Amino acid sequence: YASFQTSDTVSASAGGTFGGNIDVTGTVTADDIILSDPNAPSITLTDTTNTLTTIIQSGNSTGIVGTTTNHDLRIQRNSTDIIDVLATGIDVTGTVTSDGLTVDGTPTTIDDNRITFNETPAAGSLGSRIVWRNPSTTYDYASIGFDNQAGSSGGLRFKTASSVFSDSDKLRMGIADNGDISFYEDTGTGAKLFWDASAESLGIGTSAPQNTLDLSSTSPQIRLDDTDATGYSKVSGSAANIYLQAD
């Protein structure tokens, strides 16, 4: 095949056509480089010092940009890594916008088929989250994320928002690292349905149930409706008194 050195000059006023392989040592400056061949034409770049080979190839109805050696592939913008293709997967810096995300495969270990957020948020701060946002405004409909609240080990938090996601957004549900589950009232500030995992107790109106079922309010009531007939029964409490009512 043809071989050109840095000191050589190859030019054609109407363009040049070469058959076979071309080995160039040095710099090539051109407005367009067109490779056309029925047998998967490619451009191969090899770093002989580090035995790294990168290719751009077109063939078998597929376009390929990658490495043919055991090395990472980086896609940069303004000399800054945006996408790194590593041996362990893809590392993206910045925001990923997609119509959908599907994770396929047959997991064989706990580390397979997962989306991982690597971070260590400070106590009381927000961590990574998945946000449903109106793309034309700054309005966030809802979010699921890690929330390291009150200096604890944190947990999963479900929130709704009236603006950009922040600490002031309304909590709707929380799952703590110890298994406690909280459902919040309309203001998103108080847990009104609380499952204490360690005590195996359910609190309604309280986040500190004292019994297996703890109903706490100014006038606690339990209503039993009979759907086979018209009528109901009610159990209510006031101070140290308990009342039974049937209607």
PDB file of C-alpha atoms in Angstrom:
ATOM      1  CA  TYR A   1       0.000   0.000   0.000  1.00  0.00           C
ATOM      2  CA  ALA A   2       0.988   3.626  -0.351  1.00  0.00           C
ATOM      3  CA  SER A   3       3.088   5.204   2.415  1.00  0.00           C
ATOM      4  CA  PHE A   4       3.502   8.942   2.974  1.00  0.00           C
ATOM      5  CA  GLN A   5       5.877  10.671   5.360  1.00  0.00           C
ATOM      6  CA  THR A   6       5.528  14.087   6.994  1.00  0.00           C
ATOM      7  CA  SER A   7       7.795  15.653   4.408  1.00  0.00           C
ATOM      8  CA  ASP A   8       5.727  14.309   1.512  1.00  0.00           C
ATOM      9  CA  THR A   9       2.996  16.375  -0.157  1.00  0.00           C
ATOM     10  CA  VAL A  10      -0.047  14.759  -1.717  1.00  0.00           C
ATOM     11  CA  SER A  11      -2.480  17.080  -3.481  1.00  0.00           C
ATOM     12  CA  ALA A  12      -5.003  17.146  -6.280  1.00  0.00           C
ATOM     13  CA  SER A  13      -6.918  20.213  -7.337  1.00  0.00           C
ATOM     14  CA  ALA A  14     -10.027  18.148  -8.052  1.00  0.00           C
ATOM     15  CA  GLY A  15      -9.545  15.690  -5.201  1.00  0.00           C
ATOM     16  CA  GLY A  16      -7.520  12.517  -4.928  1.00  0.00           C
ATOM     17  CA  THR A  17      -8.524   8.870  -5.116  1.00  0.00           C
ATOM     18  CA  PHE A  18      -6.448   6.041  -3.663  1.00  0.00           C
ATOM     19  CA  GLY A  19      -7.063   2.322  -3.813  1.00  0.00           C
ATOM     20  CA  GLY A  20      -6.123  -0.055  -0.979  1.00  0.00           C
ATOM     21  CA  ASN A  21      -4.593   0.994   2.334  1.00  0.00           C
ATOM     22  CA  ILE A  22      -2.871   4.300   3.054  1.00  0.00           C
ATOM     23  CA  ASP A  23      -0.367   4.559   5.897  1.00  0.00           C
ATOM     24  CA  VAL A  24       0.249   8.166   6.955  1.00  0.00           C
ATOM     25  CA  THR A  25       2.938   9.258   9.429  1.00  0.00           C
ATOM     26  CA  GLY A  26       2.461  12.853  10.536  1.00  0.00           C
ATOM     27  CA  THR A  27      -0.498  15.227  10.115  1.00  0.00           C
ATOM     28  CA  VAL A  28      -3.207  15.115   7.473  1.00  0.00           C
ATOM     29  CA  THR A  29      -5.185  18.296   6.762  1.00  0.00           C
ATOM     30  CA  ALA A  30      -8.265  17.990   4.590  1.00  0.00           C
ATOM     31  CA  ASP A  31     -11.736  19.460   4.165  1.00  0.00           C
ATOM     32  CA  ASP A  32     -13.270  15.986   3.780  1.00  0.00           C
ATOM     33  CA  ILE A  33     -11.995  12.440   4.053  1.00  0.00           C
ATOM     34  CA  ILE A  34     -14.282   9.908   2.388  1.00  0.00           C
ATOM     35  CA  LEU A  35     -13.636   6.189   2.687  1.00  0.00           C
ATOM     36  CA  SER A  36     -15.795   3.969   0.509  1.00  0.00           C
ATOM     37  CA  ASP A  37     -15.382   0.219   0.323  1.00  0.00           C
ATOM     38  CA  PRO A  38     -17.730  -2.826   0.345  1.00  0.00           C
ATOM     39  CA  ASN A  39     -15.675  -4.502   3.099  1.00  0.00           C
ATOM     40  CA  ALA A  40     -16.321  -2.396   6.231  1.00  0.00           C
ATOM     41  CA  PRO A  41     -14.086   0.657   5.613  1.00  0.00           C
ATOM     42  CA  SER A  42     -12.483   2.013   8.766  1.00  0.00           C
ATOM     43  CA  ILE A  43     -10.027   4.526  10.189  1.00  0.00           C
ATOM     44  CA  THR A  44      -7.666   2.961  12.728  1.00  0.00           C
ATOM     45  CA  LEU A  45      -5.662   5.027  15.213  1.00  0.00           C
ATOM     46  CA  THR A  46      -2.933   3.188  17.144  1.00  0.00           C
ATOM     47  CA  ASP A  47      -0.814   4.449  20.016  1.00  0.00           C
ATOM     48  CA  THR A  48       2.161   2.138  19.667  1.00  0.00           C
ATOM     49  CA  THR A  49       3.636   3.226  23.014  1.00  0.00           C
ATOM     50  CA  ASN A  50       0.589   2.108  25.026  1.00  0.00           C
ATOM     51  CA  THR A  51      -0.717  -0.469  22.528  1.00  0.00           C
ATOM     52  CA  LEU A  52      -4.038   1.354  22.282  1.00  0.00           C
ATOM     53  CA  THR A  53      -6.115   1.078  19.100  1.00  0.00           C
ATOM     54  CA  THR A  54      -9.184   3.174  18.341  1.00  0.00           C
ATOM     55  CA  ILE A  55     -11.334   2.643  15.249  1.00  0.00           C
ATOM     56  CA  ILE A  56     -14.095   4.355  13.316  1.00  0.00           C
ATOM     57  CA  GLN A  57     -15.765   1.766  11.135  1.00  0.00           C
ATOM     58  CA  SER A  58     -18.805   1.322   8.922  1.00  0.00           C
ATOM     59  CA  GLY A  59     -19.926  -2.182   8.094  1.00  0.00           C
ATOM     60  CA  ASN A  60     -22.608  -4.846   8.419  1.00  0.00           C
ATOM     61  CA  SER A  61     -25.332  -2.178   8.679  1.00  0.00           C
ATOM     62  CA  THR A  62     -23.634  -0.797  11.808  1.00  0.00           C
ATOM     63  CA  GLY A  63     -21.455   2.208  12.540  1.00  0.00           C
ATOM     64  CA  ILE A  64     -18.759   1.644  15.162  1.00  0.00           C
ATOM     65  CA  VAL A  65     -16.641   4.043  17.209  1.00  0.00           C
ATOM     66  CA  GLY A  66     -14.565   2.339  19.850  1.00  0.00           C
ATOM     67  CA  THR A  67     -11.409   0.574  20.897  1.00  0.00           C
ATOM     68  CA  THR A  68     -10.217  -2.828  19.771  1.00  0.00           C
ATOM     69  CA  THR A  69      -7.844  -3.124  22.719  1.00  0.00           C
ATOM     70  CA  ASN A  70      -8.586  -3.318  26.450  1.00  0.00           C
ATOM     71  CA  HIS A  71      -8.785   0.459  26.941  1.00  0.00           C
ATOM     72  CA  ASP A  72     -11.486   2.981  27.883  1.00  0.00           C
ATOM     73  CA  LEU A  73     -13.228   5.177  25.322  1.00  0.00           C
ATOM     74  CA  ARG A  74     -13.920   8.824  26.152  1.00  0.00           C
ATOM     75  CA  ILE A  75     -16.241  11.275  24.429  1.00  0.00           C
ATOM     76  CA  GLN A  76     -15.357  14.867  25.218  1.00  0.00           C
ATOM     77  CA  ARG A  77     -16.799  18.331  24.810  1.00  0.00           C
ATOM     78  CA  ASN A  78     -14.435  21.289  25.044  1.00  0.00           C
ATOM     79  CA  SER A  79     -11.669  18.929  26.245  1.00  0.00           C
ATOM     80  CA  THR A  80     -13.858  17.709  29.118  1.00  0.00           C
ATOM     81  CA  ASP A  81     -15.089  14.123  29.470  1.00  0.00           C
ATOM     82  CA  ILE A  82     -18.836  13.828  28.957  1.00  0.00           C
ATOM     83  CA  ILE A  83     -19.193  10.079  28.385  1.00  0.00           C
ATOM     84  CA  ASP A  84     -16.645   7.493  29.494  1.00  0.00           C
ATOM     85  CA  VAL A  85     -17.078   3.926  28.256  1.00  0.00           C
ATOM     86  CA  LEU A  86     -15.322   1.820  30.891  1.00  0.00           C
ATOM     87  CA  ALA A  87     -14.813  -1.871  31.440  1.00  0.00           C
ATOM     88  CA  THR A  88     -17.516  -1.699  34.129  1.00  0.00           C
ATOM     89  CA  GLY A  89     -20.055   0.344  32.130  1.00  0.00           C
ATOM     90  CA  ILE A  90     -20.781   3.913  31.049  1.00  0.00           C
ATOM     91  CA  ASP A  91     -19.926   6.961  33.170  1.00  0.00           C
ATOM     92  CA  VAL A  92     -21.852  10.113  32.202  1.00  0.00           C
ATOM     93  CA  THR A  93     -21.011  13.614  33.430  1.00  0.00           C
ATOM     94  CA  GLY A  94     -23.938  16.021  33.240  1.00  0.00           C
ATOM     95  CA  THR A  95     -27.616  15.494  32.444  1.00  0.00           C
ATOM     96  CA  VAL A  96     -29.002  12.588  30.439  1.00  0.00           C
ATOM     97  CA  THR A  97     -32.202  13.338  28.499  1.00  0.00           C
ATOM     98  CA  SER A  98     -34.027  10.292  27.196  1.00  0.00           C
ATOM     99  CA  ASP A  99     -37.510   9.217  26.109  1.00  0.00           C
ATOM    100  CA  GLY A 100     -37.009   6.017  28.099  1.00  0.00           C
ATOM    101  CA  LEU A 101     -34.471   3.851  29.887  1.00  0.00           C
ATOM    102  CA  THR A 102     -34.471   0.061  29.780  1.00  0.00           C
ATOM    103  CA  VAL A 103     -32.020  -2.130  31.681  1.00  0.00           C
ATOM    104  CA  ASP A 104     -31.859  -5.584  30.096  1.00  0.00           C
ATOM    105  CA  GLY A 105     -29.950  -8.679  31.059  1.00  0.00           C
ATOM    106  CA  THR A 106     -29.954 -11.719  33.267  1.00  0.00           C
ATOM    107  CA  PRO A 107     -28.545 -10.743  36.678  1.00  0.00           C
ATOM    108  CA  THR A 108     -26.217 -13.250  38.294  1.00  0.00           C
ATOM    109  CA  THR A 109     -25.112 -11.137  41.283  1.00  0.00           C
ATOM    110  CA  ILE A 110     -26.567  -8.337  43.394  1.00  0.00           C
ATOM    111  CA  ASP A 111     -24.465  -5.839  41.404  1.00  0.00           C
ATOM    112  CA  ASP A 112     -26.045  -6.715  38.041  1.00  0.00           C
ATOM    113  CA  ASN A 113     -28.816  -4.756  36.314  1.00  0.00           C
ATOM    114  CA  ARG A 114     -28.947  -1.736  38.567  1.00  0.00           C
ATOM    115  CA  ILE A 115     -28.714   2.041  38.451  1.00  0.00           C
ATOM    116  CA  THR A 116     -26.281   3.301  41.092  1.00  0.00           C
ATOM    117  CA  PHE A 117     -25.874   6.806  42.575  1.00  0.00           C
ATOM    118  CA  ASN A 118     -22.445   7.116  44.185  1.00  0.00           C
ATOM    119  CA  GLU A 119     -22.468   9.925  46.741  1.00  0.00           C
ATOM    120  CA  THR A 120     -22.122  10.804  50.423  1.00  0.00           C
ATOM    121  CA  PRO A 121     -24.602  13.614  51.216  1.00  0.00           C
ATOM    122  CA  ALA A 122     -24.104  15.570  54.418  1.00  0.00           C
ATOM    123  CA  ALA A 123     -26.459  14.979  57.338  1.00  0.00           C
ATOM    124  CA  GLY A 124     -29.775  16.754  56.808  1.00  0.00           C
ATOM    125  CA  SER A 125     -29.213  17.292  53.075  1.00  0.00           C
ATOM    126  CA  LEU A 126     -30.709  15.980  49.880  1.00  0.00           C
ATOM    127  CA  GLY A 127     -29.080  13.248  47.843  1.00  0.00           C
ATOM    128  CA  SER A 128     -29.585  12.021  44.298  1.00  0.00           C
ATOM    129  CA  ARG A 129     -33.154  11.723  43.097  1.00  0.00           C
ATOM    130  CA  ILE A 130     -35.354  10.928  40.134  1.00  0.00           C
ATOM    131  CA  VAL A 131     -37.544  13.943  39.277  1.00  0.00           C
ATOM    132  CA  TRP A 132     -40.662  14.249  37.126  1.00  0.00           C
ATOM    133  CA  ARG A 133     -40.451  17.785  35.691  1.00  0.00           C
ATOM    134  CA  ASN A 134     -42.399  19.946  33.286  1.00  0.00           C
ATOM    135  CA  PRO A 135     -39.753  20.592  30.574  1.00  0.00           C
ATOM    136  CA  SER A 136     -41.173  24.013  29.671  1.00  0.00           C
ATOM    137  CA  THR A 137     -41.085  25.366  33.244  1.00  0.00           C
ATOM    138  CA  THR A 138     -39.211  24.846  36.489  1.00  0.00           C
ATOM    139  CA  TYR A 139     -42.167  22.959  37.983  1.00  0.00           C
ATOM    140  CA  ASP A 140     -41.361  19.552  39.445  1.00  0.00           C
ATOM    141  CA  TYR A 141     -44.357  17.268  39.742  1.00  0.00           C
ATOM    142  CA  ALA A 142     -42.833  14.641  42.021  1.00  0.00           C
ATOM    143  CA  SER A 143     -39.564  13.014  42.963  1.00  0.00           C
ATOM    144  CA  ILE A 144     -38.036   9.921  44.513  1.00  0.00           C
ATOM    145  CA  GLY A 145     -34.685  10.358  46.173  1.00  0.00           C
ATOM    146  CA  PHE A 146     -32.294   9.765  49.025  1.00  0.00           C
ATOM    147  CA  ASP A 147     -32.777  12.204  51.879  1.00  0.00           C
ATOM    148  CA  ASN A 148     -30.255  12.214  54.730  1.00  0.00           C
ATOM    149  CA  GLN A 149     -32.571  13.904  57.209  1.00  0.00           C
ATOM    150  CA  ALA A 150     -32.015  14.774  60.840  1.00  0.00           C
ATOM    151  CA  GLY A 151     -28.476  13.439  60.864  1.00  0.00           C
ATOM    152  CA  SER A 152     -29.666   9.834  60.585  1.00  0.00           C
ATOM    153  CA  SER A 153     -28.448   7.286  58.079  1.00  0.00           C
ATOM    154  CA  GLY A 154     -31.112   8.545  55.713  1.00  0.00           C
ATOM    155  CA  GLY A 155     -33.654   6.734  53.621  1.00  0.00           C
ATOM    156  CA  LEU A 156     -35.860   6.889  50.559  1.00  0.00           C
ATOM    157  CA  ARG A 157     -38.206   9.854  50.303  1.00  0.00           C
ATOM    158  CA  PHE A 158     -41.192  10.416  48.001  1.00  0.00           C
ATOM    159  CA  LYS A 159     -42.035  14.085  47.513  1.00  0.00           C
ATOM    160  CA  THR A 160     -44.308  16.411  45.576  1.00  0.00           C
ATOM    161  CA  ALA A 161     -43.154  19.916  44.748  1.00  0.00           C
ATOM    162  CA  SER A 162     -44.500  23.305  43.768  1.00  0.00           C
ATOM    163  CA  SER A 163     -41.213  24.499  42.257  1.00  0.00           C
ATOM    164  CA  VAL A 164     -37.679  23.202  41.770  1.00  0.00           C
ATOM    165  CA  PHE A 165     -36.970  20.247  44.078  1.00  0.00           C
ATOM    166  CA  SER A 166     -35.690  21.441  47.450  1.00  0.00           C
ATOM    167  CA  ASP A 167     -35.696  20.700  51.195  1.00  0.00           C
ATOM    168  CA  SER A 168     -39.001  22.583  51.543  1.00  0.00           C
ATOM    169  CA  ASP A 169     -40.949  20.309  49.192  1.00  0.00           C
ATOM    170  CA  LYS A 170     -43.805  18.290  50.631  1.00  0.00           C
ATOM    171  CA  LEU A 171     -42.975  14.824  51.865  1.00  0.00           C
ATOM    172  CA  ARG A 172     -45.594  12.227  50.983  1.00  0.00           C
ATOM    173  CA  MET A 173     -43.890   9.010  52.011  1.00  0.00           C
ATOM    174  CA  GLY A 174     -40.600   8.043  53.585  1.00  0.00           C
ATOM    175  CA  ILE A 175     -38.821   4.723  54.041  1.00  0.00           C
ATOM    176  CA  ALA A 176     -35.978   4.931  56.552  1.00  0.00           C
ATOM    177  CA  ASP A 177     -32.890   2.732  56.519  1.00  0.00           C
ATOM    178  CA  ASN A 178     -34.197   0.898  59.627  1.00  0.00           C
ATOM    179  CA  GLY A 179     -37.436  -0.100  57.856  1.00  0.00           C
ATOM    180  CA  ASP A 180     -39.749   2.539  59.382  1.00  0.00           C
ATOM    181  CA  ILE A 181     -42.380   3.763  56.906  1.00  0.00           C
ATOM    182  CA  SER A 182     -44.069   7.169  57.163  1.00  0.00           C
ATOM    183  CA  PHE A 183     -47.071   8.619  55.316  1.00  0.00           C
ATOM    184  CA  TYR A 184     -47.443  12.381  55.675  1.00  0.00           C
ATOM    185  CA  GLU A 185     -50.441  14.697  56.008  1.00  0.00           C
ATOM    186  CA  ASP A 186     -51.348  17.384  53.463  1.00  0.00           C
ATOM    187  CA  THR A 187     -48.659  19.881  54.513  1.00  0.00           C
ATOM    188  CA  GLY A 188     -45.936  17.256  54.177  1.00  0.00           C
ATOM    189  CA  THR A 189     -44.467  18.040  57.587  1.00  0.00           C
ATOM    190  CA  GLY A 190     -45.889  15.418  59.951  1.00  0.00           C
ATOM    191  CA  ALA A 191     -46.046  11.622  59.667  1.00  0.00           C
ATOM    192  CA  LYS A 192     -49.678  10.696  60.368  1.00  0.00           C
ATOM    193  CA  LEU A 193     -49.483   7.015  59.416  1.00  0.00           C
ATOM    194  CA  PHE A 194     -46.329   5.449  60.787  1.00  0.00           C
ATOM    195  CA  TRP A 195     -45.032   1.881  60.817  1.00  0.00           C
ATOM    196  CA  ASP A 196     -42.416   1.253  63.494  1.00  0.00           C
ATOM    197  CA  ALA A 197     -40.488  -1.683  62.053  1.00  0.00           C
ATOM    198  CA  SER A 198     -38.482  -2.556  65.172  1.00  0.00           C
ATOM    199  CA  ALA A 199     -41.505  -2.489  67.518  1.00  0.00           C
ATOM    200  CA  GLU A 200     -43.835  -3.894  64.836  1.00  0.00           C
ATOM    201  CA  SER A 201     -46.378  -1.230  65.715  1.00  0.00           C
ATOM    202  CA  LEU A 202     -48.654   0.960  63.587  1.00  0.00           C
ATOM    203  CA  GLY A 203     -49.382   4.537  64.556  1.00  0.00           C
ATOM    204  CA  ILE A 204     -52.283   6.530  63.099  1.00  0.00           C
ATOM    205  CA  GLY A 205     -51.955  10.206  63.943  1.00  0.00           C
ATOM    206  CA  THR A 206     -48.658   9.592  65.715  1.00  0.00           C
ATOM    207  CA  SER A 207     -45.107   8.757  64.706  1.00  0.00           C
ATOM    208  CA  ALA A 208     -44.408   7.111  68.094  1.00  0.00           C
ATOM    209  CA  PRO A 209     -46.936   4.275  68.532  1.00  0.00           C
ATOM    210  CA  GLN A 210     -47.095   2.913  72.085  1.00  0.00           C
ATOM    211  CA  ASN A 211     -49.025  -0.256  71.215  1.00  0.00           C
ATOM    212  CA  THR A 212     -49.445  -2.662  68.314  1.00  0.00           C
ATOM    213  CA  LEU A 213     -52.088  -0.244  66.988  1.00  0.00           C
ATOM    214  CA  ASP A 214     -52.033   3.311  68.332  1.00  0.00           C
ATOM    215  CA  LEU A 215     -54.780   5.705  67.174  1.00  0.00           C
ATOM    216  CA  SER A 216     -54.036   9.260  68.286  1.00  0.00           C
ATOM    217  CA  SER A 217     -56.281  12.325  67.785  1.00  0.00           C
ATOM    218  CA  THR A 218     -58.442  14.748  69.783  1.00  0.00           C
ATOM    219  CA  SER A 219     -61.406  12.367  69.345  1.00  0.00           C
ATOM    220  CA  PRO A 220     -60.128   8.987  68.142  1.00  0.00           C
ATOM    221  CA  GLN A 221     -62.750   6.795  66.487  1.00  0.00           C
ATOM    222  CA  ILE A 222     -62.927   3.462  64.712  1.00  0.00           C
ATOM    223  CA  ARG A 223     -65.918   2.928  62.433  1.00  0.00           C
ATOM    224  CA  LEU A 224     -67.147  -0.471  61.218  1.00  0.00           C
ATOM    225  CA  ASP A 225     -69.512  -0.403  58.212  1.00  0.00           C
ATOM    226  CA  ASP A 226     -71.636  -3.436  57.324  1.00  0.00           C
ATOM    227  CA  THR A 227     -71.958  -3.471  53.535  1.00  0.00           C
ATOM    228  CA  ASP A 228     -74.655  -6.202  53.650  1.00  0.00           C
ATOM    229  CA  ALA A 229     -77.054  -4.007  55.586  1.00  0.00           C
ATOM    230  CA  THR A 230     -77.661  -0.387  56.409  1.00  0.00           C
ATOM    231  CA  GLY A 231     -75.856   0.482  59.602  1.00  0.00           C
ATOM    232  CA  TYR A 232     -72.507   0.789  61.276  1.00  0.00           C
ATOM    233  CA  SER A 233     -70.743   0.402  64.584  1.00  0.00           C
ATOM    234  CA  LYS A 234     -68.312   2.833  66.113  1.00  0.00           C
ATOM    235  CA  VAL A 235     -65.728   2.695  68.866  1.00  0.00           C
ATOM    236  CA  SER A 236     -64.552   6.041  70.201  1.00  0.00           C
ATOM    237  CA  GLY A 237     -62.526   7.333  73.102  1.00  0.00           C
ATOM    238  CA  SER A 238     -62.493  10.487  75.162  1.00  0.00           C
ATOM    239  CA  ALA A 239     -60.073  11.018  78.052  1.00  0.00           C
ATOM    240  CA  ALA A 240     -60.180   7.757  80.072  1.00  0.00           C
ATOM    241  CA  ASN A 241     -63.598   6.752  78.692  1.00  0.00           C
ATOM    242  CA  ILE A 242     -64.484   4.408  75.838  1.00  0.00           C
ATOM    243  CA  TYR A 243     -67.793   4.470  73.961  1.00  0.00           C
ATOM    244  CA  LEU A 244     -69.481   1.835  71.793  1.00  0.00           C
ATOM    245  CA  GLN A 245     -72.147   2.949  69.361  1.00  0.00           C
ATOM    246  CA  ALA A 246     -74.317   1.038  66.886  1.00  0.00           C
ATOM    247  CA  ASP A 247     -76.597   2.598  64.301  1.00  0.00           C
TER     248      ASP A 247
END
